[in-house]
Amino acid sequence: MAAPARASRITAAQDSGDKALLAELLKLNQATTDELQKVKLRQLRQDKAKAKALVELAVKILDSENGRKLNYNAIAILGRTAHSLKNHDAAERLYERQLELAQKVKKSAESIIDAYENLIILYFDMKRYDQVIDTCERFLDLKGPEELERVKPFIIERLVQAKAKKGDFDEAMRITRGLLELTNNSWYFLRLKGWVEREAEKYKDAIKTFEQVLDKLDTDEDLKAEIKDREKDRTRYILSALYLDAGDVDSATKQLQILVKKNPDNATYKNDLGYIWADHDRNLDEAEKLIREALELDRKEKEKLKAKGEIDEVRENAAYLDSMGWVLFKKKKYKEALEYLKKAVEDEEEGQHLEIWDHLGDCYMALGMVQEAIAAWEKGLKTEDISKRDGERRRKVSEKLKKAREGQSSSGRKKD
């Protein structure tokens, strides 16, 4: 009788836990404003264990009587929470319910737009580009108030990007030209043209297009100064990456130097400039200084966010830690470099990139720690590519890994 009694107590505890979680879910219905929803999202992102449990229960009961009690507000919060947790299957189901409620209950253009955009962004993150296209086309077929019509060009932009991601560059460019004709070659859709060219690896064409975007922004008299400055900075940042794609390191760093001078408190610009210099064995002392400043700026910004209750811990940026490790590696300070690189890969979200694991492997090899290098490269090869350059890096890491294994085997045979 002991085992059934224990099982009964466990079941009762689970039921009690589910009831408490259900009460938490239903409270989300009361987040009726954007501000309240942001607060709830922030709270859930700070308590990932609870967020995960709430999402799992919501999906489990979604089609039950209790699930039908969750209104548009609760479902929207839970969908975004699932998305941030990278529980894509749950996010898809919740966003689909959000769209259903938007169309049948809320019946407002704003809620319909929000639901469609959530689905489109989710499918992009999942690299399900056919579904991006299908969802965009469904939105474009909608007939409704002026708010829907105003958003359609931006949905077409997403459609273009999905077609380009699928490799249908001719169709993507044809649609983009149509947008440019409709908007008198606006800087916004000219930027989309450059994006498609970059995706097609036509880097020189993309550079020329983004330079035209800068000129257009300069001459746009209707744009507010602060928006113009922000968009020019964004365009220069894209140009720096494009020049790097094209192998023009000098032009890439020139754009970043302009951005650093204009935005001395921007950690991203300082990190990127420092990293590119380090990666190409240039200005290593200045590169180290910039990256240290980036780490400090990032820390101060996160301390402010923690004080406001927007984040629950101050965690160093994995990309900046990688940059710091890499510049120290380039300066042959391998032991110091190792500590930064190890900290970078400890970040289970932002540190899981092939590039970071590759740097860690190189550092281990420089210290004669062959087995650790092999393990680092093996872990790196299990990560997903995040840029087109990762394909070439994957090939090089595979070669290094093969060579290290062969060297290890050869060493073992010599000992025998």
mmCIF file of C-alpha atoms in Angstrom:
data_model
loop_
_atom_site.group_PDB
_atom_site.id
_atom_site.type_symbol
_atom_site.label_atom_id
_atom_site.label_comp_id
_atom_site.label_asym_id
_atom_site.label_seq_id
_atom_site.Cartn_x
_atom_site.Cartn_y
_atom_site.Cartn_z
ATOM 1 C CA MET A 1 0.000 0.000 0.000
ATOM 2 C CA ALA A 2 2.980 2.317 0.507
ATOM 3 C CA ALA A 3 3.746 2.762 -3.197
ATOM 4 C CA PRO A 4 0.151 3.651 -4.267
ATOM 5 C CA ALA A 5 -0.130 6.068 -1.350
ATOM 6 C CA ARG A 6 3.115 7.763 -2.346
ATOM 7 C CA ALA A 7 1.969 7.949 -5.984
ATOM 8 C CA SER A 8 -1.316 9.471 -4.830
ATOM 9 C CA ARG A 9 0.521 12.134 -2.816
ATOM 10 C CA ILE A 10 2.710 12.959 -5.835
ATOM 11 C CA THR A 11 -0.367 13.282 -8.064
ATOM 12 C CA ALA A 12 -2.055 15.521 -5.485
ATOM 13 C CA ALA A 13 1.049 17.720 -5.291
ATOM 14 C CA GLN A 14 1.142 17.976 -9.091
ATOM 15 C CA ASP A 15 -2.553 18.910 -9.195
ATOM 16 C CA SER A 16 -1.953 21.551 -6.528
ATOM 17 C CA GLY A 17 1.010 22.917 -8.506
ATOM 18 C CA ASP A 18 -1.040 23.039 -11.707
ATOM 19 C CA LYS A 19 -3.841 24.920 -9.922
ATOM 20 C CA ALA A 20 -1.377 27.500 -8.641
ATOM 21 C CA LEU A 21 0.132 27.874 -12.130
ATOM 22 C CA LEU A 22 -3.334 28.143 -13.674
ATOM 23 C CA ALA A 23 -4.114 30.991 -11.269
ATOM 24 C CA GLU A 24 -0.877 32.681 -12.423
ATOM 25 C CA LEU A 25 -1.903 32.186 -16.057
ATOM 26 C CA LEU A 26 -5.337 33.712 -15.522
ATOM 27 C CA LYS A 27 -3.794 36.748 -13.817
ATOM 28 C CA LEU A 28 -2.113 37.552 -17.137
ATOM 29 C CA ASN A 29 -5.576 38.339 -18.531
ATOM 30 C CA GLN A 30 -5.478 41.532 -16.467
ATOM 31 C CA ALA A 31 -2.464 42.961 -18.356
ATOM 32 C CA THR A 32 -4.680 45.172 -20.501
ATOM 33 C CA THR A 33 -2.103 47.798 -21.552
ATOM 34 C CA ASP A 34 1.190 47.611 -23.431
ATOM 35 C CA GLU A 35 3.033 48.805 -20.329
ATOM 36 C CA LEU A 36 1.512 46.116 -18.099
ATOM 37 C CA GLN A 37 2.324 43.457 -20.696
ATOM 38 C CA LYS A 38 5.946 44.624 -20.834
ATOM 39 C CA VAL A 39 6.166 44.383 -17.036
ATOM 40 C CA LYS A 40 4.768 40.829 -17.064
ATOM 41 C CA LEU A 41 7.145 39.812 -19.871
ATOM 42 C CA ARG A 42 10.099 41.237 -17.976
ATOM 43 C CA GLN A 43 9.107 39.368 -14.815
ATOM 44 C CA LEU A 44 8.744 36.076 -16.666
ATOM 45 C CA ARG A 45 12.080 36.483 -18.441
ATOM 46 C CA GLN A 46 13.734 36.992 -15.062
ATOM 47 C CA ASP A 47 12.257 33.751 -13.694
ATOM 48 C CA LYS A 48 12.877 31.269 -16.501
ATOM 49 C CA ALA A 49 11.815 28.222 -14.476
ATOM 50 C CA LYS A 50 8.390 29.697 -13.804
ATOM 51 C CA ALA A 51 8.130 31.012 -17.369
ATOM 52 C CA LYS A 52 8.853 27.553 -18.764
ATOM 53 C CA ALA A 53 6.268 25.939 -16.467
ATOM 54 C CA LEU A 54 3.594 28.516 -17.362
ATOM 55 C CA VAL A 55 4.195 28.107 -21.097
ATOM 56 C CA GLU A 56 4.064 24.310 -20.862
ATOM 57 C CA LEU A 57 0.809 24.399 -18.897
ATOM 58 C CA ALA A 58 -0.734 26.964 -21.245
ATOM 59 C CA VAL A 59 -0.027 24.785 -24.281
ATOM 60 C CA LYS A 60 -1.251 21.678 -22.441
ATOM 61 C CA ILE A 61 -4.642 23.234 -21.607
ATOM 62 C CA LEU A 62 -4.956 25.470 -24.668
ATOM 63 C CA ASP A 63 -7.923 23.613 -26.163
ATOM 64 C CA SER A 64 -9.618 22.871 -22.843
ATOM 65 C CA GLU A 65 -12.236 24.917 -20.999
ATOM 66 C CA ASN A 66 -9.536 26.512 -18.820
ATOM 67 C CA GLY A 67 -7.430 27.269 -21.885
ATOM 68 C CA ARG A 68 -10.343 29.134 -23.442
ATOM 69 C CA LYS A 69 -10.385 31.380 -20.369
ATOM 70 C CA LEU A 70 -7.014 32.826 -21.382
ATOM 71 C CA ASN A 71 -7.736 36.059 -23.221
ATOM 72 C CA TYR A 72 -5.785 37.905 -25.912
ATOM 73 C CA ASN A 73 -3.548 39.670 -23.373
ATOM 74 C CA ALA A 74 -2.464 36.449 -21.636
ATOM 75 C CA ILE A 75 -1.892 34.581 -24.907
ATOM 76 C CA ALA A 76 0.193 37.444 -26.362
ATOM 77 C CA ILE A 77 2.414 37.496 -23.256
ATOM 78 C CA LEU A 78 2.780 33.711 -23.217
ATOM 79 C CA GLY A 79 3.582 33.572 -26.936
ATOM 80 C CA ARG A 80 6.397 36.081 -26.586
ATOM 81 C CA THR A 81 7.634 34.295 -23.466
ATOM 82 C CA ALA A 82 7.758 30.954 -25.314
ATOM 83 C CA HIS A 83 9.559 32.677 -28.191
ATOM 84 C CA SER A 84 12.182 34.166 -25.864
ATOM 85 C CA LEU A 85 12.680 30.706 -24.316
ATOM 86 C CA LYS A 86 13.212 29.361 -27.861
ATOM 87 C CA ASN A 87 10.328 26.956 -27.368
ATOM 88 C CA HIS A 88 9.322 27.496 -30.970
ATOM 89 C CA ASP A 89 6.602 24.844 -31.142
ATOM 90 C CA ALA A 90 4.833 26.361 -28.129
ATOM 91 C CA ALA A 91 5.292 29.889 -29.498
ATOM 92 C CA GLU A 92 3.731 28.850 -32.816
ATOM 93 C CA ARG A 93 0.631 27.406 -31.147
ATOM 94 C CA LEU A 94 0.250 30.447 -28.897
ATOM 95 C CA TYR A 95 0.743 32.954 -31.721
ATOM 96 C CA GLU A 96 -1.824 31.084 -33.807
ATOM 97 C CA ARG A 97 -4.283 31.387 -30.916
ATOM 98 C CA GLN A 98 -3.359 35.079 -30.598
ATOM 99 C CA LEU A 99 -4.237 35.570 -34.268
ATOM 100 C CA GLU A 100 -7.524 33.700 -33.815
ATOM 101 C CA LEU A 101 -8.475 35.906 -30.857
ATOM 102 C CA ALA A 102 -7.356 39.051 -32.693
ATOM 103 C CA GLN A 103 -9.629 38.282 -35.628
ATOM 104 C CA LYS A 104 -12.658 36.866 -33.789
ATOM 105 C CA VAL A 105 -12.669 38.667 -30.421
ATOM 106 C CA LYS A 106 -10.500 41.798 -30.392
ATOM 107 C CA LYS A 107 -11.246 42.643 -34.036
ATOM 108 C CA SER A 108 -8.796 45.552 -33.966
ATOM 109 C CA ALA A 109 -6.234 46.300 -36.680
ATOM 110 C CA GLU A 110 -3.514 46.738 -34.062
ATOM 111 C CA SER A 111 -4.046 43.282 -32.535
ATOM 112 C CA ILE A 112 -4.244 41.596 -35.964
ATOM 113 C CA ILE A 113 -1.014 43.286 -37.088
ATOM 114 C CA ASP A 114 0.757 42.301 -33.860
ATOM 115 C CA ALA A 115 -0.299 38.649 -34.163
ATOM 116 C CA TYR A 116 0.776 38.380 -37.803
ATOM 117 C CA GLU A 117 4.122 40.073 -37.103
ATOM 118 C CA ASN A 118 4.796 37.688 -34.207
ATOM 119 C CA LEU A 119 4.219 34.682 -36.469
ATOM 120 C CA ILE A 120 6.365 36.122 -39.259
ATOM 121 C CA ILE A 121 9.288 36.836 -36.909
ATOM 122 C CA LEU A 122 8.956 33.358 -35.362
ATOM 123 C CA TYR A 123 9.057 31.632 -38.759
ATOM 124 C CA PHE A 124 12.100 33.713 -39.691
ATOM 125 C CA ASP A 125 13.847 32.597 -36.505
ATOM 126 C CA MET A 126 12.962 28.992 -37.343
ATOM 127 C CA LYS A 127 14.213 29.489 -40.926
ATOM 128 C CA ARG A 128 10.846 28.309 -42.230
ATOM 129 C CA TYR A 129 10.799 30.755 -45.103
ATOM 130 C CA ASP A 130 7.915 29.128 -46.989
ATOM 131 C CA GLN A 131 5.721 29.787 -43.970
ATOM 132 C CA VAL A 132 6.999 33.363 -43.764
ATOM 133 C CA ILE A 133 5.914 33.838 -47.375
ATOM 134 C CA ASP A 134 2.541 32.170 -46.780
ATOM 135 C CA THR A 135 1.853 34.269 -43.663
ATOM 136 C CA CYS A 136 2.845 37.481 -45.452
ATOM 137 C CA GLU A 137 0.567 36.654 -48.385
ATOM 138 C CA ARG A 138 -2.325 35.936 -46.015
ATOM 139 C CA PHE A 139 -1.844 39.362 -44.449
ATOM 140 C CA LEU A 140 -1.618 41.076 -47.848
ATOM 141 C CA ASP A 141 -4.972 39.511 -48.812
ATOM 142 C CA LEU A 142 -6.695 41.112 -45.816
ATOM 143 C CA LYS A 143 -9.265 43.811 -46.462
ATOM 144 C CA GLY A 144 -9.759 46.226 -43.652
ATOM 145 C CA PRO A 145 -9.110 49.623 -42.126
ATOM 146 C CA GLU A 146 -6.430 52.072 -43.195
ATOM 147 C CA GLU A 147 -4.051 50.846 -40.453
ATOM 148 C CA LEU A 148 -3.761 47.479 -42.216
ATOM 149 C CA GLU A 149 -3.070 49.112 -45.573
ATOM 150 C CA ARG A 150 -0.320 51.307 -44.101
ATOM 151 C CA VAL A 151 1.525 48.243 -42.790
ATOM 152 C CA LYS A 152 1.378 46.252 -46.051
ATOM 153 C CA PRO A 153 4.587 47.692 -47.608
ATOM 154 C CA PHE A 154 6.518 46.533 -44.533
ATOM 155 C CA ILE A 155 4.947 43.072 -44.766
ATOM 156 C CA ILE A 156 6.045 43.033 -48.416
ATOM 157 C CA GLU A 157 9.554 43.822 -47.126
ATOM 158 C CA ARG A 158 9.417 40.646 -45.012
ATOM 159 C CA LEU A 159 8.143 38.724 -48.039
ATOM 160 C CA VAL A 160 11.126 39.963 -50.060
ATOM 161 C CA GLN A 161 13.566 38.934 -47.344
ATOM 162 C CA ALA A 162 12.069 35.444 -47.127
ATOM 163 C CA LYS A 163 12.320 34.982 -50.903
ATOM 164 C CA ALA A 164 15.947 36.125 -50.802
ATOM 165 C CA LYS A 165 16.681 33.710 -47.955
ATOM 166 C CA LYS A 166 15.319 30.935 -50.171
ATOM 167 C CA GLY A 167 17.700 32.029 -52.935
ATOM 168 C CA ASP A 168 14.981 33.528 -55.183
ATOM 169 C CA PHE A 169 16.963 36.729 -55.678
ATOM 170 C CA ASP A 170 15.433 37.705 -59.028
ATOM 171 C CA GLU A 171 11.896 37.658 -57.614
ATOM 172 C CA ALA A 172 13.031 39.435 -54.443
ATOM 173 C CA MET A 173 14.642 42.179 -56.516
ATOM 174 C CA ARG A 174 11.615 42.472 -58.839
ATOM 175 C CA ILE A 175 9.312 43.126 -55.877
ATOM 176 C CA THR A 176 11.823 45.542 -54.338
ATOM 177 C CA ARG A 177 11.979 47.577 -57.548
ATOM 178 C CA GLY A 178 8.203 47.841 -57.387
ATOM 179 C CA LEU A 179 8.401 49.199 -53.848
ATOM 180 C CA LEU A 180 11.040 51.716 -54.943
ATOM 181 C CA GLU A 181 8.849 52.923 -57.809
ATOM 182 C CA LEU A 182 5.866 53.326 -55.485
ATOM 183 C CA THR A 183 7.915 55.303 -52.932
ATOM 184 C CA ASN A 184 10.023 57.438 -55.303
ATOM 185 C CA ASN A 185 13.221 55.529 -54.484
ATOM 186 C CA SER A 186 12.848 56.071 -50.725
ATOM 187 C CA TRP A 187 15.915 55.476 -48.571
ATOM 188 C CA TYR A 188 13.982 52.846 -46.617
ATOM 189 C CA PHE A 189 13.351 50.512 -49.550
ATOM 190 C CA LEU A 190 16.676 51.397 -51.139
ATOM 191 C CA ARG A 191 18.123 49.841 -47.985
ATOM 192 C CA LEU A 192 16.064 46.712 -48.694
ATOM 193 C CA LYS A 193 17.603 46.582 -52.184
ATOM 194 C CA GLY A 194 21.053 46.633 -50.584
ATOM 195 C CA TRP A 195 19.994 43.914 -48.164
ATOM 196 C CA VAL A 196 18.970 41.629 -51.049
ATOM 197 C CA GLU A 197 22.227 42.356 -52.877
ATOM 198 C CA ARG A 198 24.196 41.443 -49.779
ATOM 199 C CA GLU A 199 22.222 38.234 -49.357
ATOM 200 C CA ALA A 200 23.061 37.391 -52.980
ATOM 201 C CA GLU A 201 26.734 38.055 -52.109
ATOM 202 C CA LYS A 202 26.897 40.956 -54.558
ATOM 203 C CA TYR A 203 28.924 42.948 -52.068
ATOM 204 C CA LYS A 204 30.137 45.715 -54.388
ATOM 205 C CA ASP A 205 26.560 46.382 -55.544
ATOM 206 C CA ALA A 206 25.346 46.379 -51.949
ATOM 207 C CA ILE A 207 28.066 48.829 -50.896
ATOM 208 C CA LYS A 208 27.088 51.189 -53.717
ATOM 209 C CA THR A 209 23.425 50.939 -52.703
ATOM 210 C CA PHE A 210 24.065 51.648 -49.023
ATOM 211 C CA GLU A 211 26.225 54.635 -49.957
ATOM 212 C CA GLN A 212 23.185 55.892 -51.890
ATOM 213 C CA VAL A 213 21.096 55.336 -48.736
ATOM 214 C CA LEU A 214 23.471 57.662 -46.849
ATOM 215 C CA ASP A 215 23.070 60.314 -49.559
ATOM 216 C CA LYS A 216 19.277 59.946 -49.482
ATOM 217 C CA LEU A 217 19.213 60.328 -45.704
ATOM 218 C CA ASP A 218 21.328 63.485 -45.941
ATOM 219 C CA THR A 219 18.890 65.111 -48.345
ATOM 220 C CA ASP A 220 15.655 63.970 -46.665
ATOM 221 C CA GLU A 221 14.258 67.221 -45.248
ATOM 222 C CA ASP A 222 11.152 65.576 -43.786
ATOM 223 C CA LEU A 223 13.075 63.268 -41.467
ATOM 224 C CA LYS A 224 13.565 64.393 -37.862
ATOM 225 C CA ALA A 225 17.209 65.023 -36.959
ATOM 226 C CA GLU A 226 17.370 62.308 -34.300
ATOM 227 C CA ILE A 227 15.851 59.710 -36.651
ATOM 228 C CA LYS A 228 18.197 60.788 -39.436
ATOM 229 C CA ASP A 229 21.230 60.424 -37.145
ATOM 230 C CA ARG A 230 20.105 57.017 -35.940
ATOM 231 C CA GLU A 231 19.487 55.706 -39.470
ATOM 232 C CA LYS A 232 22.788 57.080 -40.748
ATOM 233 C CA ASP A 233 24.600 55.325 -37.907
ATOM 234 C CA ARG A 234 22.747 52.119 -38.695
ATOM 235 C CA THR A 235 23.663 52.426 -42.371
ATOM 236 C CA ARG A 236 27.341 53.042 -41.605
ATOM 237 C CA TYR A 237 27.334 49.993 -39.346
ATOM 238 C CA ILE A 238 25.932 47.839 -42.157
ATOM 239 C CA LEU A 239 28.490 49.346 -44.548
ATOM 240 C CA SER A 240 31.331 48.380 -42.202
ATOM 241 C CA ALA A 241 30.152 44.751 -42.331
ATOM 242 C CA LEU A 242 29.749 44.901 -46.113
ATOM 243 C CA TYR A 243 33.279 46.227 -46.615
ATOM 244 C CA LEU A 244 34.497 43.374 -44.442
ATOM 245 C CA ASP A 245 32.507 40.901 -46.545
ATOM 246 C CA ALA A 246 34.225 42.369 -49.604
ATOM 247 C CA GLY A 247 37.671 42.045 -47.991
ATOM 248 C CA ASP A 248 38.192 45.803 -47.624
ATOM 249 C CA VAL A 249 39.359 46.011 -44.006
ATOM 250 C CA ASP A 250 40.496 49.651 -44.258
ATOM 251 C CA SER A 251 37.054 50.871 -45.361
ATOM 252 C CA ALA A 252 35.317 48.688 -42.774
ATOM 253 C CA THR A 253 37.364 50.143 -39.920
ATOM 254 C CA LYS A 254 37.002 53.678 -41.303
ATOM 255 C CA GLN A 255 33.205 53.459 -40.955
ATOM 256 C CA LEU A 256 33.545 52.127 -37.416
ATOM 257 C CA GLN A 257 36.019 54.857 -36.481
ATOM 258 C CA ILE A 258 33.451 57.443 -37.601
ATOM 259 C CA LEU A 259 30.819 55.715 -35.454
ATOM 260 C CA VAL A 260 33.094 55.460 -32.391
ATOM 261 C CA LYS A 261 34.007 59.146 -32.602
ATOM 262 C CA LYS A 262 30.352 60.147 -32.930
ATOM 263 C CA ASN A 263 29.113 57.690 -30.271
ATOM 264 C CA PRO A 264 31.882 57.368 -27.635
ATOM 265 C CA ASP A 265 29.556 55.567 -25.203
ATOM 266 C CA ASN A 266 28.478 52.881 -27.662
ATOM 267 C CA ALA A 267 29.977 49.542 -26.597
ATOM 268 C CA THR A 268 29.097 47.723 -29.840
ATOM 269 C CA TYR A 269 31.031 50.070 -32.104
ATOM 270 C CA LYS A 270 34.100 49.981 -29.855
ATOM 271 C CA ASN A 271 34.037 46.200 -29.578
ATOM 272 C CA ASP A 272 33.634 45.677 -33.314
ATOM 273 C CA LEU A 273 36.439 48.057 -34.248
ATOM 274 C CA GLY A 274 38.736 46.477 -31.659
ATOM 275 C CA TYR A 275 37.858 42.986 -32.813
ATOM 276 C CA ILE A 276 38.461 43.671 -36.521
ATOM 277 C CA TRP A 277 41.840 45.237 -35.764
ATOM 278 C CA ALA A 278 42.778 42.264 -33.577
ATOM 279 C CA ASP A 279 41.538 39.709 -36.094
ATOM 280 C CA HIS A 280 43.747 41.299 -38.749
ATOM 281 C CA ASP A 281 46.760 41.817 -36.436
ATOM 282 C CA ARG A 282 46.503 45.600 -36.487
ATOM 283 C CA ASN A 283 46.769 48.220 -33.735
ATOM 284 C CA LEU A 284 46.641 45.558 -31.029
ATOM 285 C CA ASP A 285 47.187 47.929 -28.093
ATOM 286 C CA GLU A 286 44.438 50.268 -29.286
ATOM 287 C CA ALA A 287 42.216 47.281 -30.038
ATOM 288 C CA GLU A 288 42.632 45.975 -26.480
ATOM 289 C CA LYS A 289 41.858 49.420 -25.063
ATOM 290 C CA LEU A 290 38.638 49.686 -27.107
ATOM 291 C CA ILE A 291 37.429 46.230 -26.131
ATOM 292 C CA ARG A 292 38.115 46.866 -22.430
ATOM 293 C CA GLU A 293 36.093 50.077 -22.744
ATOM 294 C CA ALA A 294 33.285 48.137 -24.431
ATOM 295 C CA LEU A 295 33.173 45.635 -21.573
ATOM 296 C CA GLU A 296 33.054 48.462 -19.015
ATOM 297 C CA LEU A 297 30.342 50.382 -20.881
ATOM 298 C CA ASP A 298 28.273 47.225 -21.203
ATOM 299 C CA ARG A 299 28.657 46.463 -17.489
ATOM 300 C CA LYS A 300 27.538 49.972 -16.470
ATOM 301 C CA GLU A 301 24.518 49.814 -18.772
ATOM 302 C CA LYS A 302 23.461 46.458 -17.337
ATOM 303 C CA GLU A 303 23.878 47.740 -13.780
ATOM 304 C CA LYS A 304 21.423 50.535 -14.635
ATOM 305 C CA LEU A 305 18.963 48.001 -16.058
ATOM 306 C CA LYS A 306 19.279 45.852 -12.940
ATOM 307 C CA ALA A 307 18.648 48.863 -10.720
ATOM 308 C CA LYS A 308 15.439 49.500 -12.697
ATOM 309 C CA GLY A 309 14.401 45.873 -12.272
ATOM 310 C CA GLU A 310 14.590 45.160 -15.991
ATOM 311 C CA ILE A 311 17.185 42.387 -15.629
ATOM 312 C CA ASP A 312 17.978 40.193 -12.647
ATOM 313 C CA GLU A 313 21.748 39.840 -13.061
ATOM 314 C CA VAL A 314 24.698 41.657 -14.601
ATOM 315 C CA ARG A 315 26.321 39.226 -16.995
ATOM 316 C CA GLU A 316 29.271 40.085 -19.226
ATOM 317 C CA ASN A 317 28.612 40.118 -22.959
ATOM 318 C CA ALA A 318 29.895 36.852 -24.478
ATOM 319 C CA ALA A 319 30.882 38.526 -27.766
ATOM 320 C CA TYR A 320 32.934 41.159 -25.949
ATOM 321 C CA LEU A 321 34.589 38.510 -23.776
ATOM 322 C CA ASP A 322 35.491 36.646 -26.962
ATOM 323 C CA SER A 323 36.953 39.840 -28.449
ATOM 324 C CA MET A 324 39.022 40.385 -25.311
ATOM 325 C CA GLY A 325 40.278 36.831 -25.391
ATOM 326 C CA TRP A 326 41.097 37.097 -29.074
ATOM 327 C CA VAL A 327 43.110 40.309 -28.827
ATOM 328 C CA LEU A 328 45.078 38.830 -25.906
ATOM 329 C CA PHE A 329 45.649 35.682 -27.975
ATOM 330 C CA LYS A 330 46.984 37.827 -30.808
ATOM 331 C CA LYS A 331 49.347 39.451 -28.293
ATOM 332 C CA LYS A 332 50.482 35.931 -27.319
ATOM 333 C CA LYS A 333 49.099 36.332 -23.788
ATOM 334 C CA TYR A 334 47.573 32.882 -23.989
ATOM 335 C CA LYS A 335 46.849 32.233 -20.312
ATOM 336 C CA GLU A 336 45.051 35.560 -19.931
ATOM 337 C CA ALA A 337 43.202 34.973 -23.194
ATOM 338 C CA LEU A 338 42.051 31.547 -22.052
ATOM 339 C CA GLU A 339 40.186 32.925 -19.037
ATOM 340 C CA TYR A 340 38.141 35.324 -21.173
ATOM 341 C CA LEU A 341 37.372 32.714 -23.829
ATOM 342 C CA LYS A 342 36.289 30.146 -21.231
ATOM 343 C CA LYS A 343 33.958 32.731 -19.685
ATOM 344 C CA ALA A 344 32.520 33.520 -23.126
ATOM 345 C CA VAL A 345 31.466 29.920 -23.855
ATOM 346 C CA GLU A 346 29.965 29.561 -20.371
ATOM 347 C CA ASP A 347 27.106 31.743 -21.632
ATOM 348 C CA GLU A 348 24.614 29.096 -22.746
ATOM 349 C CA GLU A 349 22.719 31.532 -24.959
ATOM 350 C CA GLU A 350 25.097 34.085 -26.458
ATOM 351 C CA GLY A 351 28.341 32.122 -26.169
ATOM 352 C CA GLN A 352 27.378 29.154 -28.311
ATOM 353 C CA HIS A 353 28.892 30.290 -31.607
ATOM 354 C CA LEU A 354 31.374 28.426 -33.768
ATOM 355 C CA GLU A 355 33.685 31.458 -33.878
ATOM 356 C CA ILE A 356 34.034 31.611 -30.082
ATOM 357 C CA TRP A 357 34.634 27.868 -29.726
ATOM 358 C CA ASP A 358 37.187 28.085 -32.559
ATOM 359 C CA HIS A 359 39.082 30.830 -30.717
ATOM 360 C CA LEU A 360 39.022 28.738 -27.536
ATOM 361 C CA GLY A 361 40.386 25.760 -29.474
ATOM 362 C CA ASP A 362 43.203 27.858 -30.933
ATOM 363 C CA CYS A 363 44.089 29.122 -27.472
ATOM 364 C CA TYR A 364 44.198 25.622 -25.997
ATOM 365 C CA MET A 365 46.461 24.512 -28.857
ATOM 366 C CA ALA A 366 48.810 27.445 -28.260
ATOM 367 C CA LEU A 367 49.100 26.270 -24.643
ATOM 368 C CA GLY A 368 49.779 22.679 -25.741
ATOM 369 C CA MET A 369 46.413 21.467 -24.405
ATOM 370 C CA VAL A 370 45.529 19.322 -27.413
ATOM 371 C CA GLN A 371 42.705 17.272 -25.904
ATOM 372 C CA GLU A 372 40.961 20.431 -24.664
ATOM 373 C CA ALA A 373 41.372 22.023 -28.111
ATOM 374 C CA ILE A 374 39.806 19.000 -29.769
ATOM 375 C CA ALA A 375 36.878 19.109 -27.335
ATOM 376 C CA ALA A 376 36.348 22.844 -27.991
ATOM 377 C CA TRP A 377 36.320 22.410 -31.776
ATOM 378 C CA GLU A 378 33.971 19.425 -31.496
ATOM 379 C CA LYS A 379 31.520 21.505 -29.457
ATOM 380 C CA GLY A 380 31.845 24.386 -31.903
ATOM 381 C CA LEU A 381 30.923 22.195 -34.862
ATOM 382 C CA LYS A 382 27.661 21.284 -33.107
ATOM 383 C CA THR A 383 26.513 24.918 -33.069
ATOM 384 C CA GLU A 384 24.336 26.486 -35.765
ATOM 385 C CA ASP A 385 25.770 28.847 -38.374
ATOM 386 C CA ILE A 386 24.753 32.458 -37.799
ATOM 387 C CA SER A 387 26.358 34.050 -40.864
ATOM 388 C CA LYS A 388 27.516 33.063 -44.328
ATOM 389 C CA ARG A 389 31.123 33.308 -43.143
ATOM 390 C CA ASP A 390 30.448 30.446 -40.735
ATOM 391 C CA GLY A 391 30.445 27.964 -43.613
ATOM 392 C CA GLU A 392 34.090 28.720 -44.424
ATOM 393 C CA ARG A 393 34.992 28.737 -40.724
ATOM 394 C CA ARG A 394 33.321 25.331 -40.324
ATOM 395 C CA ARG A 395 35.543 23.966 -43.081
ATOM 396 C CA LYS A 396 38.687 25.359 -41.458
ATOM 397 C CA VAL A 397 37.730 24.098 -37.985
ATOM 398 C CA SER A 398 37.104 20.632 -39.424
ATOM 399 C CA GLU A 399 40.582 20.693 -40.941
ATOM 400 C CA LYS A 400 42.171 21.792 -37.642
ATOM 401 C CA LEU A 401 40.259 19.126 -35.775
ATOM 402 C CA LYS A 402 41.375 16.417 -38.208
ATOM 403 C CA LYS A 403 44.994 17.539 -37.944
ATOM 404 C CA ALA A 404 44.871 17.630 -34.126
ATOM 405 C CA ARG A 405 43.388 14.132 -33.957
ATOM 406 C CA GLU A 406 45.979 12.797 -36.385
ATOM 407 C CA GLY A 407 48.754 14.415 -34.347
ATOM 408 C CA GLN A 408 47.375 12.894 -31.183
ATOM 409 C CA SER A 409 47.183 9.431 -32.793
ATOM 410 C CA SER A 410 50.713 9.775 -34.144
ATOM 411 C CA SER A 411 51.991 10.758 -30.705
ATOM 412 C CA GLY A 412 50.281 7.747 -29.193
ATOM 413 C CA ARG A 413 51.906 5.383 -31.693
ATOM 414 C CA LYS A 414 55.363 6.837 -30.983
ATOM 415 C CA LYS A 415 54.898 6.173 -27.274
ATOM 416 C CA ASP A 416 53.963 2.556 -28.028
#
